[in-house]
Amino acid sequence: MLPQDSLSGAGVPPSGQAAPLLHGLNPEQLAAVTLPAGHALILAGAGSGKTRVLTTRIAWLLSTGQAAPGGILAVTFTNKAAKEMLTRLSAMLPINVRGMWIGTFHGLCNRLLRAHHKLAGLPQTFQILDTQDQLSAVKRLCKQFNVDEERFKPKELAYFFAGCKEEGLRPRDVPVRDEDTRNKVELYQLYEEQCQREGVVDFGELMLRSYELLRDNDPVRVHYQRRFAHMLVDEFQDTNKLQYAWLKLLAGDMVDGRLQTRGSVIAVGDDDQSIYAFRGARVGNMQDFVREFGVERQIKLEQNYRSYSNILDSANALIAHNSKRLGKNLRTSQGPGEPVRVYEANSDLAEAQWMVDEIRQLVQGGTATRSEIAVLYRSNAQSRVIESALFNVAVPYRVYGGLRFFERAEIKHALAYLRLLENPHDDTSFMRVVNFPARGIGARSLESLQDVARQIGCSLHDAVSSISGKAGANLGAFVAMIDVLREQTQGQNLRAIIGQMLQASGLIEHYRNEKEGADRLENLDELISAAESFVTQEGFGKDAVALPIDETGAPLTQSPASQGLDPNAPLLNQPLVDADTGETLSPLAAFLTHAALEAGDNQAQAGQDAVQLMTVHASKGLEFDCVFIGGLEEELFPHQNAMSDQGGLEEERRLMYVAITRARARLYLSHAQTRLLHGQTRYNLRSRFFDELPEECLKWLTPRQQGFASYAPDMRAVGAYQSGARGQSGFKSEAFTSPPVPPRKEAPAHGLRVGLAVFHTKFGEGKVLALEGAGDDARAQVNFPRHGTKWLALAVAKLTIVE
DNA sequence: TCGTCCGAGACCGGA
DNA sequence: TCTCGGACGA
C-alpha cells in the first residue's frame, strides 16, 4: 500500500499505476522505495536488492508525479551501475529517461563543466586525461623543470596531486610541513598551470573544478539545487571527501553553520563493502551524512536474496572480525545449500588445473552454465595461469580487466590525433603522436621545441613556427598535416573524420607494415564502429535537440527534448550542451569525452557462454551461481601492501567479504603452497581468512594442514602471525572426502638429508633442517645464515650439496 | 634519428 | 613475466 501522506498534491496519477511497481517488495524495501520527502540513509547489504530499490524508487517518484524526469539526479561510481539503472528503469516505465541525470560522478561533473565551461574557466573542448595521460603529463613536467625523478617519482607525484584533489585542496591549501612537501606542492602548482594552459583536466580536476563551479557561482548552484529535488547516491560508502562536499553543495547551502537543504537526498551504501579507501573513499561520510543532513530515517536491508546460508554465514563470520562497522547481519530464508569447498594446491598451476577440472564437471553435470561461473582473484597477474589452463582444455572464458579498449596503445594514438583536431594546444597528445609513426622528429628537436614553447609561453603547436632548419621543416609538416586534416574534416560525420585521420596520420600504413600489426588494425577498425554506435546511441543527428536555457544561462528543468516520449529511444543521457549557446557538443568532442570517461570493455565476444575471470574489485555488484576465489594466501590476499596497518587489513577483509557474497549457490576457495609471481617462486602461508570462516560451513577437499607455518618464508613472520589472531584450528577428519590427495612419503631421491650443508644461487650457503614430499613435490627446509629459514621446492630451487 | 638490445623494477585496485 | 627507459650501433 502507498502511504497516503507522501503523495503530494495535484498531478498525481492514480496510484494504480504505481502499485505494480511495488509488487514483491519486502517490508524494508517497500519502506525505502516509498520514503516520504526528506533525507534518508539506506544500509543495503550484499544481495539485498539495492539496485532494485533504487530504480523502483525513481520509477515510483515519477509514476506518482512527485518528480519529473528532469528533477532527478542519481549518481553511481561505475558506468556499469549507471547503465544497469537506466536499463531497469526503462523496463519499468514507458518514459524517456533522457532528461534524468543518471551517471557516474565523473560523468555528471563532465556534463556540468561542459555546460558552464566559461564560468569554470575551461575551453569548451577541454580534454580529459586518464591515468596514463596524467602520468605522461607529469613526466613531461618533470623533464621540463629538471626534477630529480629519483627523488620525486612521477608516479608518486601523480598520486600526490590526485590525493590533494580528492581532498579538495588546491596548491595554496596544502599544509606544508617539510621541504619535501613544499617541493611537491610547487610541482602541483606547475602541473595545474600546465593543464590549464593545455586545456586538459584529469579525473580529480573534473570533480574539483565542478565543485568550485557550484561553490563560486550562486545562480548556477541555486539553479541545480532547485532542479534536483531528488538526489540518489549509490555506493555511498565509496564517496571521497570532495564528492561528499559536492553532494552537499547540490543539496543546499550552509546557513548559520547548518545545512539548509531544498531537495531530498537518499544515500544507499554498505560500509562492509567499502573497498576503495585507496583512492580516497571515506566510510565516515555515512556518519557525517546522518549528522549533517539531519537524517531521521535509516533503513537496513538485511534480507539477502542471493545466497544459501553456508555462503552467507561464512561472509557474516568473516566480516565480524572487523572492528569499525555500523553493524548489520545478512539473513536468508534459503537453506544451507552446498558447503563452501576449500582446496589446497601444491602450486598455482595445480590450483588452476583443479579449478578447470571442477568447472568442467559443473558444466558437464549441468550444475551451471559457463557464464554463471566466475573465477575471482586479488590481482590481475593471477589470471595468466588460469587462462592457460582453460585454454588448454578449450573452455571458453572471458577476462575482465587488463588493458581495456580505449587504453590500448593504437587506440590511444588514434585518439591523440583526434584530440589534436579538437584542441591543437593539447601538448600531451601532441607529444604522443608527433613522432608516431616516425617522421624524423627526434628527442633533440622536441627538446628545443619545448624550450621555445616555454619561453614564449605557448603550446607546442604554436611554437613550431619558431623552429628553423630541418627539425622545423619536419615539425611544420606534422602541424600542417593536422591543420589540413582539421579543415578537411570540417562538418563531416564522425566515421569520415576518423577514417581520414587514420589515413593521413599514417597509422594504418604503419601498422600494416608491422609484423604484429593485424590485431591493431582490427582495433582501429573497431574504433570506427565504436564511434558509429556512439553516435547513434547518443542520438546525434536529426533528433538532437538542444536544451533551452533560462536567464541564468543554465538549461531549463524540463526540456521538450526530454519529454519526447520515444519508448525506443536509446538509453544514454542527452547530448552534452553548452549552457551559454545551447549548442550541443560536436560528435567528435563528445566521443572523445566518452572515450576518456569510459575505458570500454576489454574484449569482444561478449555474447558467448564463457567462464568469467575478473578481480574481486571488478566483481563488485555482480553475482554468479558458482564462484571460485583463488590465491587465498598471506601477502596475496590479504595483499602485502595492505598488511602494514589495521585499516588496510580491514579493507582486505571487506574485499574478501565482497568476493564471498558474489556467489549464489556454490563457493570454492583455494590456495597454493607455491606460486610463481614476478618471475620467482614464492611460498606463502594460507590466508588468515580461512581461520575466520565457520568450520561447519566448510568442506575441505584436501586435508587441512596443521603445520601451516612450515611454509613460512621467514620464521620471525611466523611467530608474529601465530601469536596473533590464529586460534585453535579445528581439524575435522570427516571433512576429508574427495579427491584423495596422494600421501607424501619420504623418498630422498634428491640425495639430501637433514644436517647437510647446501648451496643456493641466491641465498648462499645453508643447512638442511627438514625434508618432506617426493618427486616434483619434494621440499627442503634450509636455514641460511643471511636470509633465514626457507622451504624450497627442490624441483625449482637450485641446490647443490656442499662437500 | 631510429631501431634494438638489455637490465632494472614492477604487479593491487579504477573513474 | 612483462614493460619501460637508457645505451648503443647503424
Coordinates of N, CA, C and O (backbone and C1' of nucleotides) in Angstrom, one line a residue, chain A residues 155 278 378 380 404 435 440 444-445 639 641, chain B residues 1-4 9-15:
Chain A
K155 N 55.2 8.8 -10.7 CA 54.0 8.1 -10.3 C 53.6 8.6 -8.9 O 52.4 8.8 -8.7
F278 N 41.7 3.2 -0.9 CA 43.0 3.5 -1.5 C 42.9 4.7 -2.5 O 43.8 5.3 -2.9
R378 N 42.7 -11.7 -6.6 CA 43.0 -10.5 -6.0 C 43.7 -9.5 -7.0 O 43.4 -8.3 -7.0
N380 N 45.3 -8.9 -11.0 CA 45.2 -9.3 -12.4 C 46.3 -10.3 -12.8 O 46.0 -11.2 -13.7
R404 N 42.0 -2.2 -21.4 CA 40.7 -2.1 -22.0 C 40.7 -1.4 -23.3 O 41.8 -0.9 -23.7
N435 N 55.8 12.1 -33.2 CA 56.8 11.3 -33.9 C 56.3 9.8 -34.0 O 57.1 8.9 -34.0
G440 N 60.9 11.5 -38.4 CA 62.2 12.2 -38.3 C 62.2 13.3 -37.3 O 63.0 14.3 -37.4
R444 N 65.9 15.4 -29.7 CA 66.6 16.7 -29.8 C 65.7 17.8 -30.2 O 65.6 18.9 -29.6
S445 N 65.0 17.6 -31.3 CA 64.1 18.6 -31.9 C 63.0 18.9 -30.9 O 62.7 20.1 -30.7
H639 N 46.6 -8.7 0.7 CA 47.8 -8.3 -0.1 C 48.8 -7.7 0.8 O 48.5 -7.0 1.8
N641 N 50.8 -5.2 0.6 CA 50.8 -3.8 0.7 C 49.8 -3.3 1.7 O 49.9 -2.1 2.2
Chain B
dT1 P 67.2 14.8 -34.0 O5' 66.9 13.4 -34.7 C5' 66.5 13.4 -36.1 C4' 66.4 11.9 -36.4 C3' 65.4 11.1 -35.5 O3' 64.5 10.4 -36.4 C1' 67.5 10.0 -35.6
dC2 P 63.3 9.7 -35.8 O5' 63.8 8.1 -35.9 C5' 64.2 7.7 -37.2 C4' 64.6 6.2 -37.1 C3' 63.7 5.4 -36.3 O3' 63.3 4.2 -37.0 C1' 65.9 5.2 -35.5
dG3 P 62.1 3.3 -36.6 O5' 62.9 2.0 -36.0 C5' 63.7 1.3 -36.9 C4' 64.6 0.4 -36.1 C3' 63.9 -0.5 -35.2 O3' 64.3 -1.9 -35.4 C1' 65.6 0.6 -34.0
dT4 P 63.7 -3.1 -34.7 O5' 64.8 -3.6 -33.8 C5' 66.2 -3.6 -34.3 C4' 67.1 -3.8 -33.1 C3' 66.6 -4.9 -32.1 O3' 67.6 -5.7 -31.7 C1' 67.1 -2.9 -31.0
dG9 P 66.6 -1.2 -9.8 O5' 65.0 -1.3 -9.9 C5' 64.3 -0.3 -10.6 C4' 62.9 -0.7 -10.9 C3' 62.1 -1.3 -9.7 O3' 60.9 -0.7 -9.6 C1' 62.0 -2.8 -11.5
dA10 P 60.0 -0.7 -8.4 O5' 58.5 -0.9 -9.1 C5' 58.5 -0.7 -10.5 C4' 57.3 -1.4 -11.1 C3' 56.2 -1.8 -10.1 O3' 55.0 -1.9 -10.9 C1' 57.1 -3.8 -11.0
dC11 P 53.8 -0.8 -10.7 O5' 52.9 -1.7 -9.7 C5' 53.3 -3.0 -9.5 C4' 52.2 -4.0 -9.5 C3' 52.7 -4.9 -8.4 O3' 51.8 -4.8 -7.4 C1' 52.1 -6.0 -10.5
dC12 P 51.4 -5.3 -6.4 O5' 49.9 -5.7 -6.7 C5' 49.2 -6.2 -7.6 C4' 47.8 -5.8 -7.4 C3' 47.4 -4.7 -8.3 O3' 46.4 -5.2 -9.2 C1' 46.7 -4.2 -6.1
dG13 P 45.6 -4.8 -10.2 O5' 44.4 -4.0 -9.4 C5' 43.2 -4.8 -9.0 C4' 42.3 -3.8 -8.3 C3' 41.9 -2.6 -9.2 O3' 40.6 -2.9 -9.8 C1' 42.5 -1.9 -7.0
dG14 P 40.5 -2.4 -11.2 O5' 39.9 -0.9 -10.8 C5' 38.6 -0.8 -10.3 C4' 38.1 0.6 -10.6 C3' 38.0 1.0 -12.1 O3' 37.0 1.9 -12.2 C1' 39.6 2.3 -11.1
dA15 P 36.2 1.9 -13.6 O5' 35.8 3.4 -13.6 C5' 34.8 3.9 -12.7 C4' 34.8 5.4 -12.8 C3' 34.8 6.0 -14.2 O3' 33.8 7.0 -14.2 C1' 36.7 6.7 -13.0

